[in-house]
């Protein structure tokens, strides 16, 4: 064990949990206690080859003018589509500007995060995430894993674009946290609706850039069953040993991320880690594993991570676009030919979500591991 770690039980509370047919003791990450210690528990220390580097180059990713793309100007559409195609074939990241999302809504969404994560742990645990579920409050991933734990807290909830689920976010928050959180629930319901509309416009752009037409993927995701996640990274006294989020590719279809002014997002491109500079006017968009399968591997789901610092809280708002649970994920036939043979089996988002929540810790090999696992379940 490193001398920078400690296992003093006063820093975290043991809990009895079950992890996939396995009983063991786990920790509860309580930043209010941990931040005053001089060291961090060994469970949060990452291996040397995965520890963050102090100096990294900046990944310059293209700012995509969404308003220009939607204007109908053929020259602008062609130029925008080319930029997106280039970025998604290489690494899967780009910025969206002139996106039409109210800046006051974004600002409130960040402010409400301070309110929730600033509460005592016992209050936040009213929305405690259950093992095997993807919604709720999580203090790190202590209930699932016992090593390489991320230095963060999250609150995740489901958003569904179907008409019958029009208040699903608000109802979830009220059910978990009570009437005092009605305004909180209404705010994130509104934010999710804005993200859903934005994601459909981005899907129109992706369909155009892949040559399958603007409506193809837009229609595929119209009744999306997505995930909203609030990420809260407290200051860490040993940021050179820990990670806020470990290296992984998102198993979802598309991630629309808004960072605050505290940098921390890093992407692995050209065999090295590079950072993405925060831009309050833009959303960072990246391709996830599900859309990589939908594009038959033409567009890449990129390895990325988040680092922490010892001075400031870092926050980010992540909307993970996902198809309806039972929608068959299969690429358009026009994306399959001799040059691009079929790479992945048909699957549903429900299958992949279950795999990542119960059987596999998402990393850069999630889609390959899932493709190997799936046929064994069907037999």
Short mmCIF file of N, CA and C in Angstrom, two decimals, residues 20-92:
data_model
loop_
_atom_site.label_atom_id
_atom_site.label_comp_id
_atom_site.label_asym_id
_atom_site.label_seq_id
_atom_site.Cartn_x
_atom_site.Cartn_y
_atom_site.Cartn_z
N UNK A 20 -23.26 -8.86 -7.51
CA UNK A 20 -23.39 -9.96 -8.46
C UNK A 20 -23.09 -11.30 -7.79
N UNK A 21 -23.99 -11.71 -6.94
CA UNK A 21 -23.88 -12.99 -6.24
C UNK A 21 -22.66 -13.08 -5.33
N UNK A 22 -22.18 -11.96 -4.86
CA UNK A 22 -20.98 -11.97 -4.04
C UNK A 22 -21.17 -10.99 -2.88
N UNK A 23 -21.07 -11.47 -1.65
CA UNK A 23 -21.21 -10.60 -0.48
C UNK A 23 -19.84 -10.08 -0.06
N UNK A 24 -19.76 -8.79 0.18
CA UNK A 24 -18.50 -8.25 0.67
C UNK A 24 -18.77 -6.89 1.32
N UNK A 25 -17.79 -6.40 2.05
CA UNK A 25 -17.89 -5.08 2.65
C UNK A 25 -17.47 -4.03 1.63
N UNK A 26 -18.15 -2.91 1.62
CA UNK A 26 -17.76 -1.81 0.73
C UNK A 26 -17.70 -0.52 1.52
N UNK A 27 -17.24 0.54 0.85
CA UNK A 27 -17.06 1.83 1.49
C UNK A 27 -18.15 2.79 1.05
N UNK A 28 -18.31 3.85 1.80
CA UNK A 28 -19.15 4.97 1.36
C UNK A 28 -18.25 6.20 1.28
N UNK A 29 -18.21 6.79 0.12
CA UNK A 29 -17.37 7.95 -0.13
C UNK A 29 -18.07 9.19 0.45
N UNK A 30 -17.49 9.78 1.48
CA UNK A 30 -18.06 10.98 2.09
C UNK A 30 -17.02 12.09 2.00
N UNK A 31 -17.16 12.94 0.99
CA UNK A 31 -16.18 13.99 0.74
C UNK A 31 -16.09 14.97 1.90
N UNK A 32 -17.18 15.16 2.62
CA UNK A 32 -17.18 16.09 3.75
C UNK A 32 -16.17 15.66 4.82
N UNK A 33 -15.95 14.37 4.95
CA UNK A 33 -14.94 13.86 5.89
C UNK A 33 -13.58 13.72 5.23
N UNK A 34 -13.55 13.18 4.03
CA UNK A 34 -12.28 12.89 3.37
C UNK A 34 -11.46 14.13 3.04
N UNK A 35 -12.12 15.24 2.76
CA UNK A 35 -11.38 16.41 2.32
C UNK A 35 -10.47 17.00 3.39
N UNK A 36 -10.72 16.65 4.65
CA UNK A 36 -9.90 17.20 5.73
C UNK A 36 -8.73 16.29 6.11
N UNK A 37 -8.60 15.16 5.44
CA UNK A 37 -7.51 14.24 5.73
C UNK A 37 -6.31 14.57 4.83
N UNK A 38 -5.15 14.15 5.27
CA UNK A 38 -3.94 14.42 4.49
C UNK A 38 -3.68 13.37 3.43
N UNK A 39 -4.38 12.25 3.51
CA UNK A 39 -4.17 11.17 2.56
C UNK A 39 -5.52 10.62 2.10
N UNK A 40 -5.48 9.69 1.16
CA UNK A 40 -6.72 9.11 0.65
C UNK A 40 -6.68 7.59 0.81
N UNK A 41 -7.83 6.96 0.96
CA UNK A 41 -7.87 5.50 1.08
C UNK A 41 -7.28 4.82 -0.15
N UNK A 42 -6.68 3.67 0.04
CA UNK A 42 -6.00 2.96 -1.05
C UNK A 42 -6.95 2.60 -2.18
N UNK A 43 -8.24 2.42 -1.87
CA UNK A 43 -9.20 2.06 -2.90
C UNK A 43 -9.35 3.13 -3.99
N UNK A 44 -8.92 4.36 -3.68
CA UNK A 44 -9.04 5.47 -4.62
C UNK A 44 -7.72 5.75 -5.36
N UNK A 45 -6.69 4.98 -5.07
CA UNK A 45 -5.40 5.16 -5.73
C UNK A 45 -5.35 4.29 -6.99
N UNK A 46 -5.03 4.90 -8.11
CA UNK A 46 -5.00 4.19 -9.39
C UNK A 46 -3.59 3.68 -9.68
N UNK A 47 -3.47 2.62 -10.48
CA UNK A 47 -2.15 2.08 -10.83
C UNK A 47 -1.29 3.14 -11.51
N UNK A 48 0.01 2.99 -11.40
CA UNK A 48 0.94 4.00 -11.93
C UNK A 48 0.69 4.30 -13.41
N UNK A 49 0.40 3.27 -14.21
CA UNK A 49 0.26 3.49 -15.65
C UNK A 49 -1.05 4.20 -16.00
N UNK A 50 -1.97 4.36 -15.02
CA UNK A 50 -3.23 5.05 -15.28
C UNK A 50 -3.35 6.38 -14.55
N UNK A 51 -2.36 6.72 -13.74
CA UNK A 51 -2.41 7.98 -12.99
C UNK A 51 -2.31 9.17 -13.94
N UNK A 52 -2.95 10.28 -13.57
CA UNK A 52 -2.97 11.45 -14.47
C UNK A 52 -1.60 12.08 -14.64
N UNK A 53 -1.38 12.67 -15.81
CA UNK A 53 -0.14 13.38 -16.10
C UNK A 53 -0.33 14.86 -15.86
N UNK A 54 0.69 15.55 -15.30
CA UNK A 54 0.53 16.97 -14.99
C UNK A 54 0.45 17.88 -16.21
N UNK A 55 1.20 17.57 -17.26
CA UNK A 55 1.23 18.43 -18.45
C UNK A 55 0.74 17.66 -19.67
N UNK A 56 -0.32 18.17 -20.29
CA UNK A 56 -0.88 17.51 -21.46
C UNK A 56 -1.15 18.52 -22.56
N UNK A 57 -1.08 18.08 -23.82
CA UNK A 57 -1.48 18.99 -24.91
C UNK A 57 -2.99 19.14 -24.95
N UNK A 58 -3.45 20.18 -25.61
CA UNK A 58 -4.89 20.40 -25.76
C UNK A 58 -5.38 19.74 -27.04
N UNK A 59 -6.50 19.03 -26.93
CA UNK A 59 -7.14 18.48 -28.12
C UNK A 59 -8.04 19.56 -28.72
N UNK A 60 -7.69 20.01 -29.87
CA UNK A 60 -8.49 21.03 -30.55
C UNK A 60 -9.56 20.32 -31.37
N UNK A 61 -10.81 20.48 -30.95
CA UNK A 61 -11.91 19.81 -31.65
C UNK A 61 -12.79 20.86 -32.33
N UNK A 62 -13.39 20.50 -33.45
CA UNK A 62 -14.10 21.51 -34.25
C UNK A 62 -15.37 22.01 -33.57
N UNK A 63 -15.57 23.36 -33.52
CA UNK A 63 -16.85 23.90 -33.06
C UNK A 63 -17.87 23.82 -34.18
N UNK A 64 -18.95 23.10 -33.95
CA UNK A 64 -19.96 22.90 -34.97
C UNK A 64 -21.11 23.88 -34.74
N UNK A 65 -21.36 24.73 -35.73
CA UNK A 65 -22.43 25.72 -35.65
C UNK A 65 -23.74 25.03 -36.01
N UNK A 66 -24.49 24.65 -34.98
CA UNK A 66 -25.72 23.89 -35.21
C UNK A 66 -26.78 24.76 -35.90
N UNK A 67 -26.82 26.02 -35.53
CA UNK A 67 -27.79 26.93 -36.16
C UNK A 67 -27.53 27.04 -37.66
N UNK A 68 -26.24 27.09 -38.00
CA UNK A 68 -25.87 27.15 -39.42
C UNK A 68 -26.28 25.89 -40.15
N UNK A 69 -26.07 24.72 -39.52
CA UNK A 69 -26.44 23.45 -40.14
C UNK A 69 -27.95 23.38 -40.39
N UNK A 70 -28.74 23.87 -39.44
CA UNK A 70 -30.19 23.79 -39.54
C UNK A 70 -30.79 24.91 -40.40
N UNK A 71 -29.95 25.82 -40.89
CA UNK A 71 -30.44 26.97 -41.65
C UNK A 71 -30.93 26.60 -43.06
N UNK A 72 -30.48 25.45 -43.55
CA UNK A 72 -30.87 25.04 -44.89
C UNK A 72 -29.89 25.45 -45.97
N UNK A 73 -28.84 26.18 -45.57
CA UNK A 73 -27.81 26.61 -46.53
C UNK A 73 -26.97 25.39 -46.92
N UNK A 74 -27.02 25.00 -48.17
CA UNK A 74 -26.37 23.77 -48.63
C UNK A 74 -24.86 23.79 -48.45
N UNK A 75 -24.24 24.94 -48.67
CA UNK A 75 -22.79 25.04 -48.49
C UNK A 75 -22.41 24.86 -47.03
N UNK A 76 -23.17 25.48 -46.13
CA UNK A 76 -22.90 25.36 -44.68
C UNK A 76 -23.14 23.92 -44.23
N UNK A 77 -24.21 23.31 -44.73
CA UNK A 77 -24.51 21.91 -44.37
C UNK A 77 -23.38 20.99 -44.81
N UNK A 78 -22.88 21.20 -46.01
CA UNK A 78 -21.81 20.35 -46.53
C UNK A 78 -20.52 20.52 -45.71
N UNK A 79 -20.19 21.77 -45.38
CA UNK A 79 -18.98 22.04 -44.62
C UNK A 79 -19.09 21.46 -43.21
N UNK A 80 -20.24 21.67 -42.57
CA UNK A 80 -20.47 21.17 -41.21
C UNK A 80 -20.43 19.65 -41.17
N UNK A 81 -21.07 19.02 -42.14
CA UNK A 81 -21.10 17.56 -42.21
C UNK A 81 -19.70 16.99 -42.38
N UNK A 82 -18.89 17.66 -43.18
CA UNK A 82 -17.51 17.21 -43.40
C UNK A 82 -16.70 17.28 -42.10
N UNK A 83 -16.85 18.39 -41.37
CA UNK A 83 -16.13 18.56 -40.11
C UNK A 83 -16.51 17.48 -39.10
N UNK A 84 -17.81 17.22 -38.99
CA UNK A 84 -18.29 16.20 -38.05
C UNK A 84 -17.81 14.82 -38.46
N UNK A 85 -17.88 14.52 -39.75
CA UNK A 85 -17.44 13.22 -40.26
C UNK A 85 -15.97 12.98 -39.93
N UNK A 86 -15.17 14.00 -40.15
CA UNK A 86 -13.74 13.89 -39.88
C UNK A 86 -13.47 13.62 -38.40
N UNK A 87 -14.12 14.39 -37.54
CA UNK A 87 -13.91 14.25 -36.09
C UNK A 87 -14.40 12.89 -35.58
N UNK A 88 -15.56 12.45 -36.06
CA UNK A 88 -16.14 11.20 -35.56
C UNK A 88 -15.42 9.96 -36.08
N UNK A 89 -14.81 10.05 -37.25
CA UNK A 89 -14.04 8.93 -37.76
C UNK A 89 -12.69 8.82 -37.05
N UNK A 90 -12.18 9.96 -36.58
CA UNK A 90 -10.87 9.94 -35.93
C UNK A 90 -10.96 9.64 -34.45
N UNK A 91 -11.84 10.41 -33.72
CA UNK A 91 -11.86 10.23 -32.27
C UNK A 91 -13.25 10.33 -31.63
N UNK A 92 -14.25 10.83 -32.35
CA UNK A 92 -15.61 10.82 -31.82
C UNK A 92 -16.01 11.99 -30.94
#
